[in-house]
Amino acid sequence: HCNLPKVDGIEHGTLRRVNEMNTEEWKLHLTRLAEWLGPFKLNISGGEPFVRKDIMTLLEHACDLGILTGVVTNGTFITDEIADQLAKMNLFNVNISLDGFRKETHLHFRARHYEKTMQAFERLDAARKRHGVDMRILIKFTLMGYNCREAIEVLEWAQEKGFDGVMMQ
């Protein structure tokens, strides 16, 4: 959950957020869900999922189970290496939050990292092409008063770049 400030103790010398599952608990529950449901769609979001040190392990485990796995991110942690790993595990989709086509609009809400967010789109696109996979790249655009004038630009940019969609909410 975004900005969950509370902690409920210390686990292995690290503060543990309230009711947050550890790696093994996640893997166990993902396995149980896959056994019970068969193939299903899972989007891991947050806050920011890539702040978890074990996020790549969890994403890969879910993909290995045949779960159509996606992640919702602000894109700031997507390096070339991470983009390659996501493509290699054949992640179903990556949804990147973009709150404005122009830097100043995006920063109005996010306050920083416009360049890193925009680079994430390029890195993921290059990785999926390099590895020949159908990892979908989606733009998550929350329509608000201050950014609604840029919605068409975002749609046109997504089409020009060959991204797989824009989710307006």
PDB file of C-alpha atoms in Angstrom:
ATOM      1  CA  HIS A   1       0.000   0.000   0.000  1.00  0.00           C
ATOM      2  CA  CYS A   2       1.325   3.448  -0.843  1.00  0.00           C
ATOM      3  CA  ASN A   3       3.227   5.161   1.953  1.00  0.00           C
ATOM      4  CA  LEU A   4       2.334   2.677   4.652  1.00  0.00           C
ATOM      5  CA  PRO A   5       4.306   4.257   7.502  1.00  0.00           C
ATOM      6  CA  LYS A   6       3.749   1.709  10.236  1.00  0.00           C
ATOM      7  CA  VAL A   7       6.039  -1.130  11.153  1.00  0.00           C
ATOM      8  CA  ASP A   8       5.257  -4.087  13.362  1.00  0.00           C
ATOM      9  CA  GLY A   9       8.698  -5.201  14.388  1.00  0.00           C
ATOM     10  CA  ILE A  10      12.144  -6.172  13.234  1.00  0.00           C
ATOM     11  CA  GLU A  11      12.872  -9.247  11.137  1.00  0.00           C
ATOM     12  CA  HIS A  12      16.496 -10.230  10.456  1.00  0.00           C
ATOM     13  CA  GLY A  13      17.649  -6.763  11.553  1.00  0.00           C
ATOM     14  CA  THR A  14      15.263  -4.964   9.167  1.00  0.00           C
ATOM     15  CA  LEU A  15      12.055  -3.117   9.963  1.00  0.00           C
ATOM     16  CA  ARG A  16       9.089  -5.105   8.706  1.00  0.00           C
ATOM     17  CA  ARG A  17       6.014  -3.287   7.457  1.00  0.00           C
ATOM     18  CA  VAL A  18       2.676  -4.194   8.984  1.00  0.00           C
ATOM     19  CA  ASN A  19       1.549  -7.623   7.799  1.00  0.00           C
ATOM     20  CA  GLU A  20       3.990  -7.661   4.895  1.00  0.00           C
ATOM     21  CA  MET A  21       4.818 -11.167   3.753  1.00  0.00           C
ATOM     22  CA  ASN A  22       8.420 -12.300   3.397  1.00  0.00           C
ATOM     23  CA  THR A  23       9.814 -14.010   0.296  1.00  0.00           C
ATOM     24  CA  GLU A  24       8.980 -17.561   1.340  1.00  0.00           C
ATOM     25  CA  GLU A  25       5.437 -16.630   2.382  1.00  0.00           C
ATOM     26  CA  TRP A  26       4.857 -14.942  -0.972  1.00  0.00           C
ATOM     27  CA  LYS A  27       6.210 -17.928  -2.886  1.00  0.00           C
ATOM     28  CA  LEU A  28       4.075 -20.350  -0.872  1.00  0.00           C
ATOM     29  CA  HIS A  29       0.875 -18.356  -1.423  1.00  0.00           C
ATOM     30  CA  LEU A  30       1.580 -17.805  -5.118  1.00  0.00           C
ATOM     31  CA  THR A  31       2.135 -21.554  -5.522  1.00  0.00           C
ATOM     32  CA  ARG A  32      -1.095 -22.351  -3.662  1.00  0.00           C
ATOM     33  CA  LEU A  33      -3.055 -19.862  -5.766  1.00  0.00           C
ATOM     34  CA  ALA A  34      -1.650 -21.296  -9.009  1.00  0.00           C
ATOM     35  CA  GLU A  35      -2.516 -24.843  -7.892  1.00  0.00           C
ATOM     36  CA  TRP A  36      -6.037 -23.807  -6.951  1.00  0.00           C
ATOM     37  CA  LEU A  37      -6.869 -21.415  -9.818  1.00  0.00           C
ATOM     38  CA  GLY A  38      -4.701 -22.636 -12.644  1.00  0.00           C
ATOM     39  CA  PRO A  39      -3.439 -19.829 -14.877  1.00  0.00           C
ATOM     40  CA  PHE A  40      -4.530 -16.376 -13.729  1.00  0.00           C
ATOM     41  CA  LYS A  41      -3.483 -12.731 -14.104  1.00  0.00           C
ATOM     42  CA  LEU A  42      -1.496 -11.041 -11.347  1.00  0.00           C
ATOM     43  CA  ASN A  43      -0.334  -7.425 -11.238  1.00  0.00           C
ATOM     44  CA  ILE A  44       2.041  -6.582  -8.417  1.00  0.00           C
ATOM     45  CA  SER A  45       1.845  -2.950  -7.402  1.00  0.00           C
ATOM     46  CA  GLY A  46       2.633  -0.926  -4.335  1.00  0.00           C
ATOM     47  CA  GLY A  47       3.831   1.818  -3.479  1.00  0.00           C
ATOM     48  CA  GLU A  48       6.759   0.909  -5.632  1.00  0.00           C
ATOM     49  CA  PRO A  49       7.327  -2.858  -6.009  1.00  0.00           C
ATOM     50  CA  PHE A  50      10.986  -2.475  -6.947  1.00  0.00           C
ATOM     51  CA  VAL A  51      11.904  -1.213  -3.479  1.00  0.00           C
ATOM     52  CA  ARG A  52      11.507  -4.833  -2.347  1.00  0.00           C
ATOM     53  CA  LYS A  53      14.888  -6.538  -2.470  1.00  0.00           C
ATOM     54  CA  ASP A  54      13.180  -9.794  -3.476  1.00  0.00           C
ATOM     55  CA  ILE A  55      10.877  -8.444  -6.193  1.00  0.00           C
ATOM     56  CA  MET A  56      12.744 -10.139  -9.048  1.00  0.00           C
ATOM     57  CA  THR A  57      12.593 -13.479  -7.209  1.00  0.00           C
ATOM     58  CA  LEU A  58       8.841 -13.089  -6.679  1.00  0.00           C
ATOM     59  CA  LEU A  59       8.151 -12.042 -10.272  1.00  0.00           C
ATOM     60  CA  GLU A  60      10.219 -14.910 -11.650  1.00  0.00           C
ATOM     61  CA  HIS A  61       8.534 -17.420  -9.324  1.00  0.00           C
ATOM     62  CA  ALA A  62       5.094 -16.267 -10.462  1.00  0.00           C
ATOM     63  CA  CYS A  63       6.120 -16.476 -14.149  1.00  0.00           C
ATOM     64  CA  ASP A  64       7.563 -19.952 -13.603  1.00  0.00           C
ATOM     65  CA  LEU A  65       4.202 -21.046 -12.170  1.00  0.00           C
ATOM     66  CA  GLY A  66       2.465 -19.989 -15.387  1.00  0.00           C
ATOM     67  CA  ILE A  67       0.829 -16.951 -13.808  1.00  0.00           C
ATOM     68  CA  LEU A  68       0.354 -14.060 -16.264  1.00  0.00           C
ATOM     69  CA  THR A  69       2.459 -11.711 -14.187  1.00  0.00           C
ATOM     70  CA  GLY A  70       2.673  -7.961 -14.441  1.00  0.00           C
ATOM     71  CA  VAL A  71       4.086  -5.157 -12.379  1.00  0.00           C
ATOM     72  CA  VAL A  72       2.952  -1.561 -11.851  1.00  0.00           C
ATOM     73  CA  THR A  73       5.906   0.768 -11.313  1.00  0.00           C
ATOM     74  CA  ASN A  74       7.006   4.372 -11.521  1.00  0.00           C
ATOM     75  CA  GLY A  75       9.912   3.106 -13.640  1.00  0.00           C
ATOM     76  CA  THR A  76      12.683   4.743 -11.642  1.00  0.00           C
ATOM     77  CA  PHE A  77      14.353   1.444 -10.718  1.00  0.00           C
ATOM     78  CA  ILE A  78      14.329  -0.005 -14.256  1.00  0.00           C
ATOM     79  CA  THR A  79      17.955  -0.327 -15.303  1.00  0.00           C
ATOM     80  CA  ASP A  80      19.127  -2.089 -18.462  1.00  0.00           C
ATOM     81  CA  GLU A  81      19.897  -5.154 -16.340  1.00  0.00           C
ATOM     82  CA  ILE A  82      16.459  -5.229 -14.727  1.00  0.00           C
ATOM     83  CA  ALA A  83      14.753  -4.708 -18.100  1.00  0.00           C
ATOM     84  CA  ASP A  84      16.707  -7.675 -19.488  1.00  0.00           C
ATOM     85  CA  GLN A  85      15.779  -9.857 -16.506  1.00  0.00           C
ATOM     86  CA  LEU A  86      12.095  -8.971 -16.866  1.00  0.00           C
ATOM     87  CA  ALA A  87      12.172  -9.824 -20.564  1.00  0.00           C
ATOM     88  CA  LYS A  88      14.034 -13.099 -19.977  1.00  0.00           C
ATOM     89  CA  MET A  89      11.458 -14.255 -17.430  1.00  0.00           C
ATOM     90  CA  ASN A  90       8.809 -13.400 -20.042  1.00  0.00           C
ATOM     91  CA  LEU A  91       6.887 -11.059 -17.770  1.00  0.00           C
ATOM     92  CA  PHE A  92       3.389 -10.514 -19.157  1.00  0.00           C
ATOM     93  CA  ASN A  93       3.326  -6.737 -18.778  1.00  0.00           C
ATOM     94  CA  VAL A  94       4.922  -3.699 -17.192  1.00  0.00           C
ATOM     95  CA  ASN A  95       2.655  -0.762 -16.370  1.00  0.00           C
ATOM     96  CA  ILE A  96       4.549   2.489 -15.879  1.00  0.00           C
ATOM     97  CA  SER A  97       2.865   5.441 -14.198  1.00  0.00           C
ATOM     98  CA  LEU A  98       3.231   8.608 -16.239  1.00  0.00           C
ATOM     99  CA  ASP A  99       1.361  11.645 -14.969  1.00  0.00           C
ATOM    100  CA  GLY A 100       2.126  14.004 -17.820  1.00  0.00           C
ATOM    101  CA  PHE A 101       3.758  14.001 -21.195  1.00  0.00           C
ATOM    102  CA  ARG A 102       5.737  17.118 -20.328  1.00  0.00           C
ATOM    103  CA  LYS A 103       8.335  17.050 -17.585  1.00  0.00           C
ATOM    104  CA  GLU A 104       6.800  19.869 -15.567  1.00  0.00           C
ATOM    105  CA  THR A 105       3.375  18.200 -15.617  1.00  0.00           C
ATOM    106  CA  HIS A 106       4.695  14.815 -14.508  1.00  0.00           C
ATOM    107  CA  LEU A 107       6.763  16.471 -11.776  1.00  0.00           C
ATOM    108  CA  HIS A 108       3.719  18.391 -10.520  1.00  0.00           C
ATOM    109  CA  PHE A 109       2.521  15.125  -8.979  1.00  0.00           C
ATOM    110  CA  ARG A 110       5.651  12.947  -8.729  1.00  0.00           C
ATOM    111  CA  ALA A 111       8.124  15.686  -7.714  1.00  0.00           C
ATOM    112  CA  ARG A 112      11.120  13.944  -9.328  1.00  0.00           C
ATOM    113  CA  HIS A 113      12.543  11.316 -11.685  1.00  0.00           C
ATOM    114  CA  TYR A 114      10.849  12.239 -14.975  1.00  0.00           C
ATOM    115  CA  GLU A 115      13.971  11.256 -16.941  1.00  0.00           C
ATOM    116  CA  LYS A 116      14.249   7.877 -15.192  1.00  0.00           C
ATOM    117  CA  THR A 117      10.588   7.167 -15.889  1.00  0.00           C
ATOM    118  CA  MET A 118      10.967   8.009 -19.573  1.00  0.00           C
ATOM    119  CA  GLN A 119      14.179   5.940 -19.805  1.00  0.00           C
ATOM    120  CA  ALA A 120      12.312   2.951 -18.344  1.00  0.00           C
ATOM    121  CA  PHE A 121      10.018   2.870 -21.377  1.00  0.00           C
ATOM    122  CA  GLU A 122      13.010   2.836 -23.725  1.00  0.00           C
ATOM    123  CA  ARG A 123      14.924   0.230 -21.724  1.00  0.00           C
ATOM    124  CA  LEU A 124      11.965  -2.154 -21.550  1.00  0.00           C
ATOM    125  CA  ASP A 125      11.197  -1.743 -25.246  1.00  0.00           C
ATOM    126  CA  ALA A 126      14.822  -2.443 -26.177  1.00  0.00           C
ATOM    127  CA  ALA A 127      14.932  -5.500 -23.874  1.00  0.00           C
ATOM    128  CA  ARG A 128      11.773  -7.064 -25.265  1.00  0.00           C
ATOM    129  CA  LYS A 129      13.062  -6.603 -28.811  1.00  0.00           C
ATOM    130  CA  ARG A 130      16.499  -7.955 -27.896  1.00  0.00           C
ATOM    131  CA  HIS A 131      14.985 -11.101 -26.373  1.00  0.00           C
ATOM    132  CA  GLY A 132      12.136 -11.481 -28.870  1.00  0.00           C
ATOM    133  CA  VAL A 133       9.376 -11.602 -26.263  1.00  0.00           C
ATOM    134  CA  ASP A 134       5.872 -10.169 -26.102  1.00  0.00           C
ATOM    135  CA  MET A 135       6.284  -8.342 -22.788  1.00  0.00           C
ATOM    136  CA  ARG A 136       3.614  -5.668 -22.964  1.00  0.00           C
ATOM    137  CA  ILE A 137       4.500  -2.097 -22.073  1.00  0.00           C
ATOM    138  CA  LEU A 138       1.568  -0.041 -20.837  1.00  0.00           C
ATOM    139  CA  ILE A 139       1.307   3.557 -19.732  1.00  0.00           C
ATOM    140  CA  LYS A 140      -0.767   4.145 -16.617  1.00  0.00           C
ATOM    141  CA  PHE A 141      -2.091   7.692 -16.912  1.00  0.00           C
ATOM    142  CA  THR A 142      -4.293   9.066 -14.132  1.00  0.00           C
ATOM    143  CA  LEU A 143      -6.413  11.769 -15.722  1.00  0.00           C
ATOM    144  CA  MET A 144      -6.602  14.893 -13.562  1.00  0.00           C
ATOM    145  CA  GLY A 145      -7.338  18.548 -14.096  1.00  0.00           C
ATOM    146  CA  TYR A 146      -3.719  19.585 -14.423  1.00  0.00           C
ATOM    147  CA  ASN A 147      -2.748  16.895 -16.968  1.00  0.00           C
ATOM    148  CA  CYS A 148      -5.884  16.314 -19.066  1.00  0.00           C
ATOM    149  CA  ARG A 149      -4.597  18.562 -21.862  1.00  0.00           C
ATOM    150  CA  GLU A 150      -1.707  16.140 -22.408  1.00  0.00           C
ATOM    151  CA  ALA A 151      -3.768  12.946 -22.695  1.00  0.00           C
ATOM    152  CA  ILE A 152      -3.813  13.021 -26.505  1.00  0.00           C
ATOM    153  CA  GLU A 153      -0.038  13.558 -26.599  1.00  0.00           C
ATOM    154  CA  VAL A 154       0.460  10.512 -24.380  1.00  0.00           C
ATOM    155  CA  LEU A 155      -1.786   8.402 -26.625  1.00  0.00           C
ATOM    156  CA  GLU A 156       0.010   9.554 -29.779  1.00  0.00           C
ATOM    157  CA  TRP A 157       3.439   8.966 -28.217  1.00  0.00           C
ATOM    158  CA  ALA A 158       2.438   5.447 -27.118  1.00  0.00           C
ATOM    159  CA  GLN A 159       1.258   4.656 -30.635  1.00  0.00           C
ATOM    160  CA  GLU A 160       4.401   6.144 -32.217  1.00  0.00           C
ATOM    161  CA  LYS A 161       6.653   4.098 -29.904  1.00  0.00           C
ATOM    162  CA  GLY A 162       4.718   0.871 -30.415  1.00  0.00           C
ATOM    163  CA  PHE A 163       3.731   0.487 -26.775  1.00  0.00           C
ATOM    164  CA  ASP A 164       0.802  -1.773 -26.043  1.00  0.00           C
ATOM    165  CA  GLY A 165      -1.680   0.579 -24.498  1.00  0.00           C
ATOM    166  CA  VAL A 166      -2.568   3.483 -22.287  1.00  0.00           C
ATOM    167  CA  MET A 167      -4.737   2.885 -19.250  1.00  0.00           C
ATOM    168  CA  MET A 168      -6.521   6.097 -18.391  1.00  0.00           C
ATOM    169  CA  GLN A 169      -8.064   6.209 -15.008  1.00  0.00           C
TER     170      GLN A 169
END
